[in-house]
Amino acid sequence: MESPRIIAGVTRIVRDVGIAEELAQDALVAALEQWPRDGVPDNPGAWLMAAARHRAVDLIRRRENYARKLAEIGRDLSDAEPPQEPADPEDIDDDLLRLVFTACHPVLSAEARTALTLRLLGGLTTPEIARAFLVPEATVAQRIVRAKRTLATKNVAFEVPFGPDREARLGSVLDVIYLIYNEGYAATAGDDWLRPGLCEDALRLARVLSGLMPKEPEVHALTALLEFQTSRAAARTGPSGAPVLLRDQNRSRWNRMFIARGITALGRADATATGAPGPYALQAAIAACHAMAYSYEETDWRTISTLYTLLAARAPSPVVELNRAVAVSMADGPGPALEILDALAAEPALHDYHLLPSVRGDLLLRLGRPKEARAEFVRAAELTRNERERELLLRRAAEAS
């Protein structure tokens, strides 16, 4: 949970995200050695940050150019306080946001930017990132290693850029924040379905970015989308932590404050837009349709289906088509939706994607084909790496028998 903040804080000292990540790991090792013996400190995060920074100081002191580095940083490196940044009306004092923009530098490919930031900021493992991208783990590992090396050799500054440079990196930054949130919203692997810390960091970064770039409609749209999604958090799991499907959620537990914030952010996105809505604006509008419905039956699936059609044209992807099929099944019935899924069966990116057989199982069940549905749920359970989701899918398979 503390890793992204530690990496961001140490990067300000060493100016190398790869070294900063190693120092953060060293601090964790020190904690594992000392805390069982001395006890857990009152503020574990501060302890880890101090330990990592002390290691950063030691590293620089061992370098021959320590005096020059000390002058550049302009402070006593043993002091844990961050250096003063130049005053600027558009500047923002947020190391995590600096880390996002640094990792999204144009010297890196779009794929490398996203993978590196998910690793550093989101704390995701290589398998989790590979799962999010639907690509082999080895590919992701190579992207991350090369990205770190490129940032170091190019001496990329640790900063939030201004003007055109900021705009050039914005798309990647939004994508990264969205992917981090998604991993928190439905964890790829592990024993817990939710990772609230990732959702909180992503939502905070989106809100900060909205204040930083008030004239960018997609920034407001992403913020709106995350506000709407966060509103459901309390209703998405049961007392034991098991997932609760959207149709079964107690909507009285949906947080109306987050919904109100989402409506406000979506209004800002509409007010600043000058052309056709972007991908995040369309997704936020879909989320708003769910938020406005007081019951699953009252959901405006026809509008949601139309919005997914627009999204598929604006930002085509197999996952968008899969989501569109769900909306079509609610608006027009499971038959037409199954035709969409059958067309997706040959998509390489979805070959091992557990949600494809999961959705197909649901459609087959609604069509009165329980044996086929059961096989799809079992296949989905075999593909997922999340234990909570596997339990849910196996339960659905048993119910379909």
mmCIF file of C-alpha atoms in Angstrom:
data_model
loop_
_atom_site.group_PDB
_atom_site.id
_atom_site.type_symbol
_atom_site.label_atom_id
_atom_site.label_comp_id
_atom_site.label_asym_id
_atom_site.label_seq_id
_atom_site.Cartn_x
_atom_site.Cartn_y
_atom_site.Cartn_z
ATOM 1 C CA MET A 1 0.000 0.000 0.000
ATOM 2 C CA GLU A 2 2.835 2.402 0.805
ATOM 3 C CA SER A 3 5.066 1.368 -2.102
ATOM 4 C CA PRO A 4 3.917 3.988 -4.668
ATOM 5 C CA ARG A 5 4.361 6.881 -2.225
ATOM 6 C CA ILE A 6 7.802 5.642 -1.165
ATOM 7 C CA ILE A 7 8.942 5.204 -4.767
ATOM 8 C CA ALA A 8 7.648 8.662 -5.654
ATOM 9 C CA GLY A 9 9.301 10.288 -2.638
ATOM 10 C CA VAL A 10 12.657 8.596 -3.208
ATOM 11 C CA THR A 11 12.584 9.406 -6.919
ATOM 12 C CA ARG A 12 12.799 13.081 -5.961
ATOM 13 C CA ILE A 13 16.192 12.298 -4.417
ATOM 14 C CA VAL A 14 17.791 9.792 -6.788
ATOM 15 C CA ARG A 15 16.009 10.923 -9.997
ATOM 16 C CA ASP A 16 15.810 7.321 -11.208
ATOM 17 C CA VAL A 17 12.582 5.354 -10.852
ATOM 18 C CA GLY A 18 14.325 2.005 -11.169
ATOM 19 C CA ILE A 19 16.728 2.743 -8.320
ATOM 20 C CA ALA A 20 13.875 4.249 -6.296
ATOM 21 C CA GLU A 21 11.892 1.029 -6.625
ATOM 22 C CA GLU A 22 14.897 -1.004 -5.430
ATOM 23 C CA LEU A 23 15.378 1.284 -2.427
ATOM 24 C CA ALA A 24 11.692 0.969 -1.536
ATOM 25 C CA GLN A 25 12.080 -2.805 -1.604
ATOM 26 C CA ASP A 26 15.191 -2.527 0.595
ATOM 27 C CA ALA A 27 13.159 -0.544 3.119
ATOM 28 C CA LEU A 28 10.515 -3.268 3.175
ATOM 29 C CA VAL A 29 13.183 -5.916 3.784
ATOM 30 C CA ALA A 30 14.487 -3.840 6.698
ATOM 31 C CA ALA A 31 10.960 -3.647 8.116
ATOM 32 C CA LEU A 32 10.535 -7.413 7.850
ATOM 33 C CA GLU A 33 13.767 -7.832 9.791
ATOM 34 C CA GLN A 34 13.208 -5.191 12.482
ATOM 35 C CA TRP A 35 9.465 -5.033 13.133
ATOM 36 C CA PRO A 36 9.096 -8.603 14.429
ATOM 37 C CA ARG A 37 11.892 -7.840 16.899
ATOM 38 C CA ASP A 38 11.171 -4.203 17.835
ATOM 39 C CA GLY A 39 7.437 -3.978 17.147
ATOM 40 C CA VAL A 40 5.472 -2.242 14.406
ATOM 41 C CA PRO A 41 5.953 1.565 14.587
ATOM 42 C CA ASP A 42 3.008 3.878 15.194
ATOM 43 C CA ASN A 43 3.297 5.217 11.640
ATOM 44 C CA PRO A 44 4.547 2.360 9.430
ATOM 45 C CA GLY A 45 4.378 4.428 6.246
ATOM 46 C CA ALA A 46 6.558 7.183 7.660
ATOM 47 C CA TRP A 47 9.042 4.590 8.949
ATOM 48 C CA LEU A 48 9.300 2.990 5.519
ATOM 49 C CA MET A 49 9.673 6.366 3.812
ATOM 50 C CA ALA A 50 12.432 7.422 6.196
ATOM 51 C CA ALA A 51 14.240 4.105 5.763
ATOM 52 C CA ALA A 52 14.091 4.346 1.982
ATOM 53 C CA ARG A 53 15.262 7.965 1.984
ATOM 54 C CA HIS A 54 18.170 7.168 4.277
ATOM 55 C CA ARG A 55 19.225 4.471 1.826
ATOM 56 C CA ALA A 56 18.931 6.978 -1.002
ATOM 57 C CA VAL A 57 21.186 9.374 0.910
ATOM 58 C CA ASP A 58 23.741 6.630 1.528
ATOM 59 C CA LEU A 59 23.688 5.693 -2.138
ATOM 60 C CA ILE A 60 24.367 9.251 -3.280
ATOM 61 C CA ARG A 61 27.070 9.726 -0.663
ATOM 62 C CA ARG A 62 28.872 6.721 -2.075
ATOM 63 C CA ARG A 63 28.971 8.313 -5.476
ATOM 64 C CA GLU A 64 31.912 10.463 -6.429
ATOM 65 C CA ASN A 65 29.643 13.272 -7.556
ATOM 66 C CA TYR A 66 27.823 13.533 -4.214
ATOM 67 C CA ALA A 67 28.688 17.215 -3.811
ATOM 68 C CA ARG A 68 27.189 18.076 -7.210
ATOM 69 C CA LYS A 69 24.066 16.069 -6.469
ATOM 70 C CA LEU A 70 23.722 17.801 -3.132
ATOM 71 C CA ALA A 71 23.906 21.190 -4.799
ATOM 72 C CA GLU A 72 21.326 20.198 -7.409
ATOM 73 C CA ILE A 73 18.850 19.020 -4.857
ATOM 74 C CA GLY A 74 19.506 22.121 -2.765
ATOM 75 C CA ARG A 75 19.004 20.709 0.672
ATOM 76 C CA ASP A 76 20.459 18.427 3.275
ATOM 77 C CA LEU A 77 19.562 14.986 1.965
ATOM 78 C CA SER A 78 19.375 13.559 5.449
ATOM 79 C CA ASP A 79 16.355 15.762 6.058
ATOM 80 C CA ALA A 80 13.164 13.881 5.188
ATOM 81 C CA GLU A 81 11.360 17.070 4.132
ATOM 82 C CA PRO A 82 10.878 17.362 0.343
ATOM 83 C CA PRO A 83 12.642 20.183 -1.528
ATOM 84 C CA GLN A 84 10.797 23.372 -2.357
ATOM 85 C CA GLU A 85 9.392 23.505 -5.869
ATOM 86 C CA PRO A 86 9.317 26.721 -7.935
ATOM 87 C CA ALA A 87 6.095 28.624 -7.362
ATOM 88 C CA ASP A 88 3.746 28.388 -10.314
ATOM 89 C CA PRO A 89 -0.027 28.882 -10.486
ATOM 90 C CA GLU A 90 -0.375 25.569 -12.365
ATOM 91 C CA ASP A 91 2.098 23.600 -10.244
ATOM 92 C CA ILE A 92 0.938 20.877 -7.933
ATOM 93 C CA ASP A 93 2.787 19.433 -4.973
ATOM 94 C CA ASP A 94 1.992 15.764 -5.441
ATOM 95 C CA ASP A 95 4.763 13.214 -5.821
ATOM 96 C CA LEU A 96 2.405 10.467 -6.998
ATOM 97 C CA LEU A 97 1.124 12.639 -9.837
ATOM 98 C CA ARG A 98 4.713 13.555 -10.730
ATOM 99 C CA LEU A 99 5.499 9.862 -10.869
ATOM 100 C CA VAL A 100 2.589 9.236 -13.254
ATOM 101 C CA PHE A 101 3.633 12.020 -15.633
ATOM 102 C CA THR A 102 7.285 10.986 -15.470
ATOM 103 C CA ALA A 103 6.477 7.376 -16.322
ATOM 104 C CA CYS A 104 4.216 8.618 -19.146
ATOM 105 C CA HIS A 105 7.018 10.550 -20.864
ATOM 106 C CA PRO A 106 6.899 10.517 -24.700
ATOM 107 C CA VAL A 107 10.328 8.839 -24.877
ATOM 108 C CA LEU A 108 8.495 5.639 -23.913
ATOM 109 C CA SER A 109 6.017 3.737 -26.044
ATOM 110 C CA ALA A 110 2.368 3.919 -24.995
ATOM 111 C CA GLU A 111 2.463 0.298 -23.830
ATOM 112 C CA ALA A 112 5.645 0.864 -21.812
ATOM 113 C CA ARG A 113 4.238 3.996 -20.154
ATOM 114 C CA THR A 114 1.157 2.218 -18.906
ATOM 115 C CA ALA A 115 2.964 -0.929 -17.797
ATOM 116 C CA LEU A 116 5.641 1.001 -15.892
ATOM 117 C CA THR A 117 3.180 3.238 -14.092
ATOM 118 C CA LEU A 118 0.956 0.334 -13.120
ATOM 119 C CA ARG A 119 4.044 -1.342 -11.683
ATOM 120 C CA LEU A 120 5.343 1.704 -9.809
ATOM 121 C CA LEU A 121 2.182 3.528 -8.819
ATOM 122 C CA GLY A 122 -0.369 0.734 -8.711
ATOM 123 C CA GLY A 123 1.962 -1.803 -7.156
ATOM 124 C CA LEU A 124 0.699 -4.404 -9.630
ATOM 125 C CA THR A 125 2.803 -7.478 -10.322
ATOM 126 C CA THR A 126 3.929 -8.418 -13.809
ATOM 127 C CA PRO A 127 1.250 -11.169 -14.111
ATOM 128 C CA GLU A 128 -1.472 -8.711 -13.046
ATOM 129 C CA ILE A 129 -0.362 -6.148 -15.638
ATOM 130 C CA ALA A 130 -0.173 -8.849 -18.309
ATOM 131 C CA ARG A 131 -3.713 -9.850 -17.411
ATOM 132 C CA ALA A 132 -4.917 -6.264 -17.686
ATOM 133 C CA PHE A 133 -3.338 -5.907 -21.134
ATOM 134 C CA LEU A 134 -4.207 -9.450 -22.263
ATOM 135 C CA VAL A 135 -0.559 -10.026 -23.312
ATOM 136 C CA PRO A 136 2.150 -12.524 -22.227
ATOM 137 C CA GLU A 137 3.944 -11.892 -18.930
ATOM 138 C CA ALA A 138 7.355 -11.907 -20.621
ATOM 139 C CA THR A 139 6.250 -9.037 -22.855
ATOM 140 C CA VAL A 140 5.248 -6.921 -19.878
ATOM 141 C CA ALA A 141 8.476 -7.706 -18.015
ATOM 142 C CA GLN A 142 10.555 -6.574 -20.989
ATOM 143 C CA ARG A 143 8.539 -3.369 -21.333
ATOM 144 C CA ILE A 144 9.089 -2.445 -17.691
ATOM 145 C CA VAL A 145 12.838 -3.128 -17.722
ATOM 146 C CA ARG A 146 13.366 -1.186 -20.943
ATOM 147 C CA ALA A 147 11.200 1.695 -19.739
ATOM 148 C CA LYS A 148 13.235 2.129 -16.547
ATOM 149 C CA ARG A 149 16.463 2.026 -18.513
ATOM 150 C CA THR A 150 15.199 4.597 -21.025
ATOM 151 C CA LEU A 151 14.061 7.057 -18.346
ATOM 152 C CA ALA A 152 17.474 6.797 -16.667
ATOM 153 C CA THR A 153 19.557 7.183 -19.827
ATOM 154 C CA LYS A 154 17.427 10.076 -21.103
ATOM 155 C CA ASN A 155 17.584 11.875 -17.717
ATOM 156 C CA VAL A 156 13.822 12.428 -17.738
ATOM 157 C CA ALA A 157 12.870 15.055 -15.153
ATOM 158 C CA PHE A 158 10.658 14.090 -12.212
ATOM 159 C CA GLU A 159 7.932 16.681 -12.718
ATOM 160 C CA VAL A 160 4.417 17.533 -13.763
ATOM 161 C CA PRO A 161 5.014 19.222 -17.141
ATOM 162 C CA PHE A 162 3.313 22.385 -18.332
ATOM 163 C CA GLY A 163 1.556 23.471 -21.517
ATOM 164 C CA PRO A 164 1.894 21.296 -24.649
ATOM 165 C CA ASP A 165 4.121 18.763 -22.888
ATOM 166 C CA ARG A 166 1.401 18.101 -20.328
ATOM 167 C CA GLU A 167 -1.264 17.738 -22.996
ATOM 168 C CA ALA A 168 0.919 15.289 -24.947
ATOM 169 C CA ARG A 169 1.086 12.935 -21.958
ATOM 170 C CA LEU A 170 -2.489 13.364 -20.779
ATOM 171 C CA GLY A 171 -4.015 10.440 -22.676
ATOM 172 C CA SER A 172 -1.546 7.970 -21.188
ATOM 173 C CA VAL A 173 -2.004 9.432 -17.711
ATOM 174 C CA LEU A 174 -5.781 9.020 -17.905
ATOM 175 C CA ASP A 175 -5.427 5.445 -19.154
ATOM 176 C CA VAL A 176 -3.063 4.593 -16.307
ATOM 177 C CA ILE A 177 -5.334 6.070 -13.642
ATOM 178 C CA TYR A 178 -8.269 4.149 -15.120
ATOM 179 C CA LEU A 179 -6.385 0.845 -15.179
ATOM 180 C CA ILE A 180 -5.203 1.303 -11.600
ATOM 181 C CA TYR A 181 -8.784 1.921 -10.527
ATOM 182 C CA ASN A 182 -9.993 -1.131 -12.422
ATOM 183 C CA GLU A 183 -7.467 -3.363 -10.678
ATOM 184 C CA GLY A 184 -8.752 -2.079 -7.348
ATOM 185 C CA TYR A 185 -12.393 -2.401 -8.441
ATOM 186 C CA ALA A 186 -12.056 -6.058 -9.475
ATOM 187 C CA ALA A 187 -8.663 -7.506 -8.560
ATOM 188 C CA THR A 188 -7.039 -9.699 -11.192
ATOM 189 C CA ALA A 189 -5.697 -12.174 -8.650
ATOM 190 C CA GLY A 190 -5.529 -12.901 -4.949
ATOM 191 C CA ASP A 191 -7.934 -13.708 -2.140
ATOM 192 C CA ASP A 192 -9.829 -10.393 -2.166
ATOM 193 C CA TRP A 193 -12.104 -9.215 -4.925
ATOM 194 C CA LEU A 194 -11.534 -5.533 -4.084
ATOM 195 C CA ARG A 195 -8.331 -3.586 -3.474
ATOM 196 C CA PRO A 196 -9.738 -0.337 -2.007
ATOM 197 C CA GLY A 197 -6.334 1.324 -1.677
ATOM 198 C CA LEU A 198 -5.856 1.312 -5.440
ATOM 199 C CA CYS A 199 -9.341 2.757 -5.977
ATOM 200 C CA GLU A 200 -8.671 5.511 -3.467
ATOM 201 C CA ASP A 201 -5.339 6.468 -5.052
ATOM 202 C CA ALA A 202 -6.797 6.474 -8.567
ATOM 203 C CA LEU A 203 -9.827 8.553 -7.573
ATOM 204 C CA ARG A 204 -7.642 11.024 -5.671
ATOM 205 C CA LEU A 205 -5.341 11.411 -8.665
ATOM 206 C CA ALA A 206 -8.312 11.937 -10.975
ATOM 207 C CA ARG A 207 -9.690 14.645 -8.691
ATOM 208 C CA VAL A 208 -6.290 16.323 -8.462
ATOM 209 C CA LEU A 209 -5.939 16.221 -12.238
ATOM 210 C CA SER A 210 -9.382 17.810 -12.621
ATOM 211 C CA GLY A 211 -8.176 20.761 -10.571
ATOM 212 C CA LEU A 212 -4.930 20.892 -12.518
ATOM 213 C CA MET A 213 -6.565 20.806 -15.970
ATOM 214 C CA PRO A 214 -10.045 22.358 -15.578
ATOM 215 C CA LYS A 215 -10.573 22.826 -19.328
ATOM 216 C CA GLU A 216 -10.017 19.173 -20.286
ATOM 217 C CA PRO A 217 -13.392 17.399 -20.669
ATOM 218 C CA GLU A 218 -11.954 13.867 -20.579
ATOM 219 C CA VAL A 219 -10.254 14.585 -17.242
ATOM 220 C CA HIS A 220 -13.607 15.558 -15.733
ATOM 221 C CA ALA A 221 -15.259 12.592 -17.459
ATOM 222 C CA LEU A 222 -12.784 10.123 -15.969
ATOM 223 C CA THR A 223 -13.316 11.677 -12.546
ATOM 224 C CA ALA A 224 -17.077 11.332 -12.981
ATOM 225 C CA LEU A 225 -16.727 7.695 -14.014
ATOM 226 C CA LEU A 226 -14.642 6.849 -10.943
ATOM 227 C CA GLU A 227 -17.004 8.736 -8.620
ATOM 228 C CA PHE A 228 -19.968 6.751 -9.954
ATOM 229 C CA GLN A 229 -18.120 3.447 -9.678
ATOM 230 C CA THR A 230 -16.950 4.229 -6.143
ATOM 231 C CA SER A 231 -20.520 4.948 -5.063
ATOM 232 C CA ARG A 232 -21.271 1.208 -5.289
ATOM 233 C CA ALA A 233 -18.304 0.021 -3.199
ATOM 234 C CA ALA A 234 -20.180 -0.825 0.010
ATOM 235 C CA ALA A 235 -22.761 -2.920 -1.845
ATOM 236 C CA ARG A 236 -20.372 -4.891 -4.073
ATOM 237 C CA THR A 237 -19.353 -7.459 -1.461
ATOM 238 C CA GLY A 238 -21.205 -9.401 1.207
ATOM 239 C CA PRO A 239 -20.244 -9.775 4.890
ATOM 240 C CA SER A 240 -17.712 -12.492 4.031
ATOM 241 C CA GLY A 241 -16.148 -10.475 1.202
ATOM 242 C CA ALA A 242 -17.857 -12.492 -1.527
ATOM 243 C CA PRO A 243 -18.797 -10.531 -4.690
ATOM 244 C CA VAL A 244 -22.380 -9.339 -5.056
ATOM 245 C CA LEU A 245 -23.547 -9.009 -8.665
ATOM 246 C CA LEU A 246 -25.008 -5.701 -9.841
ATOM 247 C CA ARG A 247 -28.557 -7.047 -10.061
ATOM 248 C CA ASP A 248 -28.393 -8.319 -6.471
ATOM 249 C CA GLN A 249 -26.872 -5.226 -4.854
ATOM 250 C CA ASN A 250 -28.725 -3.321 -2.142
ATOM 251 C CA ARG A 251 -28.876 0.095 -3.780
ATOM 252 C CA SER A 252 -29.713 1.818 -0.532
ATOM 253 C CA ARG A 253 -26.044 1.194 0.296
ATOM 254 C CA TRP A 254 -24.889 3.108 -2.776
ATOM 255 C CA ASN A 255 -23.218 6.304 -1.610
ATOM 256 C CA ARG A 256 -25.277 9.272 -2.810
ATOM 257 C CA MET A 257 -22.443 11.712 -2.057
ATOM 258 C CA PHE A 258 -20.222 10.028 -4.639
ATOM 259 C CA ILE A 259 -23.108 9.948 -7.102
ATOM 260 C CA ALA A 260 -23.629 13.683 -6.627
ATOM 261 C CA ARG A 261 -19.918 14.299 -7.160
ATOM 262 C CA GLY A 262 -20.094 12.187 -10.304
ATOM 263 C CA ILE A 263 -23.010 14.200 -11.660
ATOM 264 C CA THR A 264 -21.117 17.426 -11.004
ATOM 265 C CA ALA A 265 -17.950 16.146 -12.711
ATOM 266 C CA LEU A 266 -19.949 14.869 -15.699
ATOM 267 C CA GLY A 267 -21.566 18.299 -15.956
ATOM 268 C CA ARG A 268 -18.102 19.884 -16.101
ATOM 269 C CA ALA A 269 -17.111 17.424 -18.828
ATOM 270 C CA ASP A 270 -20.178 18.381 -20.882
ATOM 271 C CA ALA A 271 -19.585 22.102 -20.310
ATOM 272 C CA THR A 272 -15.960 21.972 -21.497
ATOM 273 C CA ALA A 273 -16.507 19.611 -24.447
ATOM 274 C CA THR A 274 -16.276 21.143 -27.920
ATOM 275 C CA GLY A 275 -16.908 18.088 -30.073
ATOM 276 C CA ALA A 276 -18.116 14.514 -29.899
ATOM 277 C CA PRO A 277 -17.863 12.918 -26.454
ATOM 278 C CA GLY A 278 -14.652 11.036 -25.738
ATOM 279 C CA PRO A 279 -14.348 7.458 -24.449
ATOM 280 C CA TYR A 280 -14.391 8.432 -20.783
ATOM 281 C CA ALA A 281 -17.376 10.739 -21.283
ATOM 282 C CA LEU A 282 -19.318 7.847 -22.826
ATOM 283 C CA GLN A 283 -18.330 5.470 -20.034
ATOM 284 C CA ALA A 284 -19.265 8.065 -17.427
ATOM 285 C CA ALA A 285 -22.681 8.481 -19.097
ATOM 286 C CA ILE A 286 -23.167 4.702 -18.898
ATOM 287 C CA ALA A 287 -22.224 4.723 -15.214
ATOM 288 C CA ALA A 288 -24.640 7.618 -14.663
ATOM 289 C CA CYS A 289 -27.497 5.538 -16.103
ATOM 290 C CA HIS A 290 -26.796 2.859 -13.494
ATOM 291 C CA ALA A 291 -26.468 5.434 -10.707
ATOM 292 C CA MET A 292 -29.801 7.052 -11.564
ATOM 293 C CA ALA A 293 -31.730 3.763 -11.426
ATOM 294 C CA TYR A 294 -33.189 2.970 -8.004
ATOM 295 C CA SER A 295 -33.508 -0.712 -8.940
ATOM 296 C CA TYR A 296 -31.952 -3.099 -11.432
ATOM 297 C CA GLU A 297 -35.263 -3.356 -13.288
ATOM 298 C CA GLU A 298 -35.515 0.444 -13.681
ATOM 299 C CA THR A 299 -32.140 0.690 -15.442
ATOM 300 C CA ASP A 300 -32.342 2.375 -18.857
ATOM 301 C CA TRP A 301 -30.696 -0.469 -20.758
ATOM 302 C CA ARG A 302 -31.753 0.913 -24.131
ATOM 303 C CA THR A 303 -29.738 4.080 -23.549
ATOM 304 C CA ILE A 304 -26.827 2.073 -22.152
ATOM 305 C CA SER A 305 -26.853 -0.148 -25.249
ATOM 306 C CA THR A 306 -26.782 2.935 -27.487
ATOM 307 C CA LEU A 307 -23.925 4.452 -25.500
ATOM 308 C CA TYR A 308 -21.921 1.222 -25.825
ATOM 309 C CA THR A 309 -22.486 1.296 -29.578
ATOM 310 C CA LEU A 310 -21.060 4.834 -29.660
ATOM 311 C CA LEU A 311 -18.166 3.750 -27.437
ATOM 312 C CA ALA A 312 -17.405 0.794 -29.703
ATOM 313 C CA ALA A 313 -17.167 3.200 -32.644
ATOM 314 C CA ARG A 314 -15.095 5.756 -30.694
ATOM 315 C CA ALA A 315 -12.717 3.332 -28.965
ATOM 316 C CA PRO A 316 -13.162 -0.151 -30.474
ATOM 317 C CA SER A 317 -11.929 -3.107 -28.455
ATOM 318 C CA PRO A 318 -13.039 -6.690 -27.742
ATOM 319 C CA VAL A 319 -13.768 -5.798 -24.109
ATOM 320 C CA VAL A 320 -16.061 -2.947 -25.148
ATOM 321 C CA GLU A 321 -17.893 -5.357 -27.451
ATOM 322 C CA LEU A 322 -18.258 -7.799 -24.570
ATOM 323 C CA ASN A 323 -19.804 -5.083 -22.408
ATOM 324 C CA ARG A 324 -22.032 -4.031 -25.282
ATOM 325 C CA ALA A 325 -23.308 -7.593 -25.508
ATOM 326 C CA VAL A 326 -24.397 -7.446 -21.861
ATOM 327 C CA ALA A 327 -26.318 -4.223 -22.506
ATOM 328 C CA VAL A 328 -27.890 -5.640 -25.669
ATOM 329 C CA SER A 329 -28.987 -8.724 -23.731
ATOM 330 C CA MET A 330 -30.897 -6.506 -21.315
ATOM 331 C CA ALA A 331 -32.366 -4.252 -24.001
ATOM 332 C CA ASP A 332 -33.132 -6.785 -26.736
ATOM 333 C CA GLY A 333 -32.833 -10.189 -25.086
ATOM 334 C CA PRO A 334 -30.100 -12.831 -24.733
ATOM 335 C CA GLY A 335 -30.399 -14.105 -28.337
ATOM 336 C CA PRO A 336 -28.953 -11.044 -30.121
ATOM 337 C CA ALA A 337 -26.336 -10.709 -27.408
ATOM 338 C CA LEU A 338 -25.190 -14.303 -27.897
ATOM 339 C CA GLU A 339 -24.607 -13.537 -31.576
ATOM 340 C CA ILE A 340 -22.228 -10.739 -30.550
ATOM 341 C CA LEU A 341 -20.369 -13.096 -28.215
ATOM 342 C CA ASP A 342 -20.089 -15.800 -30.879
ATOM 343 C CA ALA A 343 -18.453 -13.218 -33.151
ATOM 344 C CA LEU A 344 -15.939 -12.496 -30.375
ATOM 345 C CA ALA A 345 -15.017 -16.148 -29.856
ATOM 346 C CA ALA A 346 -12.149 -15.943 -32.358
ATOM 347 C CA GLU A 347 -10.604 -12.827 -30.780
ATOM 348 C CA PRO A 348 -7.072 -13.803 -29.626
ATOM 349 C CA ALA A 349 -7.122 -11.192 -26.870
ATOM 350 C CA LEU A 350 -10.157 -12.844 -25.269
ATOM 351 C CA HIS A 351 -8.971 -16.430 -25.560
ATOM 352 C CA ASP A 352 -8.119 -16.701 -21.844
ATOM 353 C CA TYR A 353 -10.347 -13.862 -20.637
ATOM 354 C CA HIS A 354 -12.634 -15.322 -17.990
ATOM 355 C CA LEU A 355 -15.432 -12.786 -18.443
ATOM 356 C CA LEU A 356 -16.194 -14.048 -21.959
ATOM 357 C CA PRO A 357 -17.375 -17.522 -20.818
ATOM 358 C CA SER A 358 -18.902 -15.943 -17.718
ATOM 359 C CA VAL A 359 -21.162 -13.674 -19.778
ATOM 360 C CA ARG A 360 -21.863 -16.494 -22.227
ATOM 361 C CA GLY A 361 -22.927 -18.734 -19.364
ATOM 362 C CA ASP A 362 -25.358 -16.110 -18.150
ATOM 363 C CA LEU A 363 -26.891 -15.738 -21.631
ATOM 364 C CA LEU A 364 -27.209 -19.499 -22.102
ATOM 365 C CA LEU A 365 -28.890 -19.802 -18.713
ATOM 366 C CA ARG A 366 -31.428 -17.158 -19.705
ATOM 367 C CA LEU A 367 -32.035 -19.021 -22.976
ATOM 368 C CA GLY A 368 -32.929 -22.189 -21.068
ATOM 369 C CA ARG A 369 -29.704 -24.072 -21.839
ATOM 370 C CA PRO A 370 -28.434 -24.876 -18.312
ATOM 371 C CA LYS A 371 -25.975 -27.651 -19.209
ATOM 372 C CA GLU A 372 -24.126 -25.428 -21.668
ATOM 373 C CA ALA A 373 -24.253 -22.572 -19.172
ATOM 374 C CA ARG A 374 -22.696 -24.741 -16.487
ATOM 375 C CA ALA A 375 -19.766 -25.634 -18.790
ATOM 376 C CA GLU A 376 -19.147 -21.926 -19.469
ATOM 377 C CA PHE A 377 -19.180 -21.027 -15.773
ATOM 378 C CA VAL A 378 -16.727 -23.838 -15.012
ATOM 379 C CA ARG A 379 -14.415 -22.643 -17.791
ATOM 380 C CA ALA A 380 -14.607 -19.076 -16.459
ATOM 381 C CA ALA A 381 -13.741 -20.323 -12.975
ATOM 382 C CA GLU A 382 -10.706 -22.133 -14.371
ATOM 383 C CA LEU A 383 -9.476 -18.983 -16.104
ATOM 384 C CA THR A 384 -9.839 -16.442 -13.287
ATOM 385 C CA ARG A 385 -6.980 -15.927 -10.828
ATOM 386 C CA ASN A 386 -9.131 -14.283 -8.189
ATOM 387 C CA GLU A 387 -10.303 -16.704 -5.511
ATOM 388 C CA ARG A 388 -13.462 -14.769 -4.662
ATOM 389 C CA GLU A 389 -14.507 -14.636 -8.290
ATOM 390 C CA ARG A 390 -13.736 -18.335 -8.732
ATOM 391 C CA GLU A 391 -16.023 -19.174 -5.815
ATOM 392 C CA LEU A 392 -18.806 -17.096 -7.339
ATOM 393 C CA LEU A 393 -18.457 -18.735 -10.761
ATOM 394 C CA LEU A 394 -18.397 -22.249 -9.317
ATOM 395 C CA ARG A 395 -21.494 -21.436 -7.286
ATOM 396 C CA ARG A 396 -23.243 -20.259 -10.436
ATOM 397 C CA ALA A 397 -22.158 -23.459 -12.196
ATOM 398 C CA ALA A 398 -23.641 -25.547 -9.406
ATOM 399 C CA GLU A 399 -26.893 -23.581 -9.531
ATOM 400 C CA ALA A 400 -27.110 -24.144 -13.305
ATOM 401 C CA SER A 401 -26.942 -27.942 -12.934
#
